Amino acid sequence: MSDHISHQQASGLSLCTLGGGCFWCLEAVFQQMRGVRQVESGYSGGRNPNPTYEEVCGGDTGHAEVVRLQFDPAETSYREILEVFFTIHDPTTLNRQGNDVGTQYRSVIYTHNDEQMKMARQVIAEMAHVWDATIVTELVEAPVFYRAEDYHQNYFVNHPMQSYCAFVVAPKVTKFRQVFSDRVKK
């Protein structure tokens, strides 16, 4: 992983790791965001190394479903990514997004440096005035990221008519495109 990160830093890209329910939803939205170069679905924040989807879904590993973004800070800022993040999921529901229930679906921001931690705290404080309930989003330094199985990558792109994609993912993509039309890739 360190070689991968070093290459990203050398190329001028930054990392961002977020969890906000099912990773298919976040992946589908952030793949369409200007400045985001790569989105990988995976797992972070748990106890077991190299967890499988089935283990994470069982809720016993402590991992969250997350996306790890590589983004170009010259095209989109970390703040803009967080603004989208707080618009496309509900940060006030503990360990749940809609019908997806369990710690693996928690709202979490894993920061990669002190600047991200500071910015995330600031955005959470600002979002506290937007939401009617208390924000329960965890904010911690990024632990190890484990890439999810290949069949989870590009899931919405590859399965747009699958029922979860049609009824849960697609509305989030539509909301992003409407609310943040200026941030959609051209």
mmCIF file of C-alpha atoms in Angstrom:
data_model
loop_
_atom_site.group_PDB
_atom_site.id
_atom_site.type_symbol
_atom_site.label_atom_id
_atom_site.label_comp_id
_atom_site.label_asym_id
_atom_site.label_seq_id
_atom_site.Cartn_x
_atom_site.Cartn_y
_atom_site.Cartn_z
ATOM 1 C CA MET A 1 0.000 0.000 0.000
ATOM 2 C CA SER A 2 2.787 2.480 0.769
ATOM 3 C CA ASP A 3 4.175 2.223 -2.781
ATOM 4 C CA HIS A 4 0.714 2.978 -4.114
ATOM 5 C CA ILE A 5 0.359 6.019 -1.862
ATOM 6 C CA SER A 6 3.864 7.280 -2.661
ATOM 7 C CA HIS A 7 3.085 7.110 -6.382
ATOM 8 C CA GLN A 8 -0.125 9.057 -5.813
ATOM 9 C CA GLN A 9 1.633 11.758 -3.852
ATOM 10 C CA ALA A 10 4.328 11.997 -6.520
ATOM 11 C CA SER A 11 1.633 12.368 -9.181
ATOM 12 C CA GLY A 12 -0.017 15.221 -7.275
ATOM 13 C CA LEU A 13 -3.090 13.205 -6.311
ATOM 14 C CA SER A 14 -4.535 13.023 -2.811
ATOM 15 C CA LEU A 15 -6.328 10.214 -0.983
ATOM 16 C CA CYS A 16 -9.681 10.302 0.746
ATOM 17 C CA THR A 17 -11.465 7.394 2.485
ATOM 18 C CA LEU A 18 -15.160 7.596 3.358
ATOM 19 C CA GLY A 19 -17.892 5.273 4.595
ATOM 20 C CA GLY A 20 -21.557 6.153 4.339
ATOM 21 C CA GLY A 21 -23.587 2.989 3.949
ATOM 22 C CA CYS A 22 -23.166 0.584 1.073
ATOM 23 C CA PHE A 23 -19.991 1.301 -0.863
ATOM 24 C CA TRP A 24 -21.816 0.857 -4.184
ATOM 25 C CA CYS A 25 -23.669 4.146 -3.552
ATOM 26 C CA LEU A 26 -20.597 6.201 -2.731
ATOM 27 C CA GLU A 27 -18.591 4.656 -5.556
ATOM 28 C CA ALA A 28 -21.279 5.454 -8.149
ATOM 29 C CA VAL A 29 -21.484 9.108 -7.120
ATOM 30 C CA PHE A 30 -17.769 9.813 -6.731
ATOM 31 C CA GLN A 31 -16.936 8.144 -10.059
ATOM 32 C CA GLN A 32 -18.907 10.987 -11.651
ATOM 33 C CA MET A 33 -17.286 13.813 -9.698
ATOM 34 C CA ARG A 34 -14.906 16.188 -11.417
ATOM 35 C CA GLY A 35 -11.337 15.776 -10.171
ATOM 36 C CA VAL A 36 -11.815 12.251 -8.832
ATOM 37 C CA ARG A 37 -9.423 10.002 -10.735
ATOM 38 C CA GLN A 38 -10.097 6.618 -9.144
ATOM 39 C CA VAL A 39 -12.618 5.104 -6.752
ATOM 40 C CA GLU A 40 -12.052 1.752 -5.061
ATOM 41 C CA SER A 41 -14.599 -0.006 -2.868
ATOM 42 C CA GLY A 42 -13.214 -1.737 0.187
ATOM 43 C CA TYR A 43 -13.171 -2.250 3.923
ATOM 44 C CA SER A 44 -11.474 -0.328 6.762
ATOM 45 C CA GLY A 45 -11.592 0.042 10.492
ATOM 46 C CA GLY A 46 -11.895 -3.580 11.547
ATOM 47 C CA ARG A 47 -9.928 -6.185 13.413
ATOM 48 C CA ASN A 48 -9.362 -8.963 10.891
ATOM 49 C CA PRO A 49 -6.818 -8.644 8.070
ATOM 50 C CA ASN A 50 -8.049 -9.229 4.507
ATOM 51 C CA PRO A 51 -11.749 -9.546 5.286
ATOM 52 C CA THR A 52 -14.217 -10.900 2.747
ATOM 53 C CA TYR A 53 -17.536 -9.309 1.856
ATOM 54 C CA GLU A 54 -19.387 -12.117 3.626
ATOM 55 C CA GLU A 55 -17.342 -11.592 6.817
ATOM 56 C CA VAL A 56 -17.899 -7.832 6.777
ATOM 57 C CA CYS A 57 -21.636 -8.235 6.098
ATOM 58 C CA GLY A 58 -21.814 -10.586 9.085
ATOM 59 C CA GLY A 59 -20.987 -7.551 11.220
ATOM 60 C CA ASP A 60 -18.376 -9.305 13.360
ATOM 61 C CA THR A 61 -15.131 -7.930 11.870
ATOM 62 C CA GLY A 62 -15.652 -4.275 12.833
ATOM 63 C CA HIS A 63 -14.947 -3.084 9.284
ATOM 64 C CA ALA A 64 -16.956 -0.415 7.507
ATOM 65 C CA GLU A 65 -17.745 -0.550 3.813
ATOM 66 C CA VAL A 66 -15.767 2.382 2.421
ATOM 67 C CA VAL A 67 -14.555 3.984 -0.761
ATOM 68 C CA ARG A 68 -11.013 5.209 -1.224
ATOM 69 C CA LEU A 69 -10.731 8.078 -3.667
ATOM 70 C CA GLN A 70 -7.729 9.377 -5.547
ATOM 71 C CA PHE A 71 -8.459 12.985 -6.432
ATOM 72 C CA ASP A 72 -6.680 15.923 -7.977
ATOM 73 C CA PRO A 73 -6.776 18.809 -5.475
ATOM 74 C CA ALA A 74 -6.192 21.221 -8.364
ATOM 75 C CA GLU A 75 -9.628 20.228 -9.736
ATOM 76 C CA THR A 76 -11.669 19.483 -6.624
ATOM 77 C CA SER A 77 -11.013 20.149 -2.993
ATOM 78 C CA TYR A 78 -11.287 17.836 -0.017
ATOM 79 C CA ARG A 79 -13.978 20.214 1.286
ATOM 80 C CA GLU A 80 -16.006 19.755 -1.912
ATOM 81 C CA ILE A 81 -15.733 15.979 -1.561
ATOM 82 C CA LEU A 82 -16.986 16.197 2.024
ATOM 83 C CA GLU A 83 -19.872 18.470 0.980
ATOM 84 C CA VAL A 84 -20.977 15.837 -1.527
ATOM 85 C CA PHE A 85 -20.488 13.085 1.068
ATOM 86 C CA PHE A 86 -22.784 14.832 3.569
ATOM 87 C CA THR A 87 -25.421 15.389 0.884
ATOM 88 C CA ILE A 88 -25.667 11.832 -0.449
ATOM 89 C CA HIS A 89 -25.982 9.976 2.871
ATOM 90 C CA ASP A 90 -27.587 10.559 6.250
ATOM 91 C CA PRO A 91 -24.847 11.256 8.814
ATOM 92 C CA THR A 92 -27.356 11.245 11.695
ATOM 93 C CA THR A 93 -28.284 7.553 11.682
ATOM 94 C CA LEU A 94 -26.002 5.370 13.778
ATOM 95 C CA ASN A 95 -24.818 2.230 11.985
ATOM 96 C CA ARG A 96 -27.438 2.445 9.271
ATOM 97 C CA GLN A 97 -28.314 3.924 5.909
ATOM 98 C CA GLY A 98 -31.906 3.251 4.932
ATOM 99 C CA ASN A 99 -32.530 -0.501 5.084
ATOM 100 C CA ASP A 100 -28.790 -1.265 5.390
ATOM 101 C CA VAL A 101 -28.255 -1.839 9.116
ATOM 102 C CA GLY A 102 -25.062 -2.716 10.985
ATOM 103 C CA THR A 103 -21.712 -1.226 11.953
ATOM 104 C CA GLN A 104 -20.411 -1.996 8.465
ATOM 105 C CA TYR A 105 -22.747 0.755 7.171
ATOM 106 C CA ARG A 106 -21.631 3.442 9.636
ATOM 107 C CA SER A 107 -20.890 6.998 8.615
ATOM 108 C CA VAL A 108 -17.135 7.514 8.877
ATOM 109 C CA ILE A 109 -14.390 9.775 7.584
ATOM 110 C CA TYR A 110 -10.915 8.257 7.652
ATOM 111 C CA THR A 111 -8.371 11.058 7.340
ATOM 112 C CA HIS A 112 -4.953 10.692 5.718
ATOM 113 C CA ASN A 113 -3.252 13.750 7.244
ATOM 114 C CA ASP A 114 -3.671 16.582 9.757
ATOM 115 C CA GLU A 115 -5.107 18.959 7.151
ATOM 116 C CA GLN A 116 -7.895 16.496 6.307
ATOM 117 C CA MET A 117 -8.661 16.021 10.011
ATOM 118 C CA LYS A 118 -8.925 19.784 10.515
ATOM 119 C CA MET A 119 -11.100 20.275 7.418
ATOM 120 C CA ALA A 120 -13.360 17.343 8.318
ATOM 121 C CA ARG A 121 -13.931 18.765 11.810
ATOM 122 C CA GLN A 122 -14.805 22.125 10.279
ATOM 123 C CA VAL A 123 -17.248 20.654 7.761
ATOM 124 C CA ILE A 124 -18.896 18.469 10.419
ATOM 125 C CA ALA A 125 -19.381 21.572 12.597
ATOM 126 C CA GLU A 126 -20.947 23.407 9.664
ATOM 127 C CA MET A 127 -23.172 20.438 8.778
ATOM 128 C CA ALA A 128 -24.437 20.318 12.365
ATOM 129 C CA HIS A 129 -26.438 23.444 11.495
ATOM 130 C CA VAL A 130 -27.930 21.788 8.394
ATOM 131 C CA TRP A 131 -29.187 18.540 9.939
ATOM 132 C CA ASP A 132 -32.018 18.422 12.491
ATOM 133 C CA ALA A 133 -30.434 15.525 14.403
ATOM 134 C CA THR A 134 -26.944 15.025 15.828
ATOM 135 C CA ILE A 135 -24.246 13.999 13.334
ATOM 136 C CA VAL A 136 -22.816 10.613 14.341
ATOM 137 C CA THR A 137 -20.096 10.414 11.677
ATOM 138 C CA GLU A 138 -16.895 8.922 13.090
ATOM 139 C CA LEU A 139 -13.739 10.894 12.418
ATOM 140 C CA VAL A 140 -10.470 8.977 12.800
ATOM 141 C CA GLU A 141 -7.095 8.548 11.156
ATOM 142 C CA ALA A 142 -7.167 6.181 8.189
ATOM 143 C CA PRO A 143 -6.518 2.578 9.146
ATOM 144 C CA VAL A 144 -5.483 -0.107 6.676
ATOM 145 C CA PHE A 145 -7.651 -0.224 3.553
ATOM 146 C CA TYR A 146 -8.544 -3.612 2.111
ATOM 147 C CA ARG A 147 -9.775 -3.526 -1.467
ATOM 148 C CA ALA A 148 -13.100 -5.315 -1.905
ATOM 149 C CA GLU A 149 -13.471 -8.227 -4.261
ATOM 150 C CA ASP A 150 -13.351 -7.430 -7.983
ATOM 151 C CA TYR A 151 -17.095 -7.943 -8.469
ATOM 152 C CA HIS A 152 -17.750 -4.960 -6.144
ATOM 153 C CA GLN A 153 -15.660 -2.552 -8.235
ATOM 154 C CA ASN A 154 -17.660 -0.420 -10.708
ATOM 155 C CA TYR A 155 -20.780 -2.152 -9.424
ATOM 156 C CA PHE A 156 -23.368 0.417 -10.501
ATOM 157 C CA VAL A 157 -21.736 0.853 -13.915
ATOM 158 C CA ASN A 158 -21.805 -2.919 -14.447
ATOM 159 C CA HIS A 159 -25.251 -3.609 -12.918
ATOM 160 C CA PRO A 160 -27.465 -0.518 -13.351
ATOM 161 C CA MET A 161 -30.674 -2.555 -13.607
ATOM 162 C CA GLN A 162 -30.010 -4.707 -10.517
ATOM 163 C CA SER A 163 -32.823 -3.862 -8.056
ATOM 164 C CA TYR A 164 -30.607 -2.314 -5.321
ATOM 165 C CA CYS A 165 -28.860 -0.198 -7.940
ATOM 166 C CA ALA A 166 -32.120 0.917 -9.543
ATOM 167 C CA PHE A 167 -33.909 1.779 -6.301
ATOM 168 C CA VAL A 168 -31.105 2.897 -3.951
ATOM 169 C CA VAL A 169 -27.970 3.815 -5.908
ATOM 170 C CA ALA A 170 -29.565 5.559 -8.904
ATOM 171 C CA PRO A 171 -31.495 8.122 -6.782
ATOM 172 C CA LYS A 172 -28.250 9.115 -5.013
ATOM 173 C CA VAL A 173 -26.513 9.568 -8.368
ATOM 174 C CA THR A 174 -29.447 11.657 -9.602
ATOM 175 C CA LYS A 175 -29.377 13.800 -6.453
ATOM 176 C CA PHE A 176 -25.638 14.399 -6.863
ATOM 177 C CA ARG A 177 -26.076 15.372 -10.523
ATOM 178 C CA GLN A 178 -28.878 17.808 -9.640
ATOM 179 C CA VAL A 179 -27.407 19.406 -6.499
ATOM 180 C CA PHE A 180 -23.808 19.509 -7.717
ATOM 181 C CA SER A 181 -24.187 19.912 -11.473
ATOM 182 C CA ASP A 182 -21.048 22.077 -11.524
ATOM 183 C CA ARG A 183 -18.997 19.195 -10.062
ATOM 184 C CA VAL A 184 -20.021 16.493 -12.553
ATOM 185 C CA LYS A 185 -17.299 15.283 -14.906
ATOM 186 C CA LYS A 186 -17.749 16.590 -18.418
#
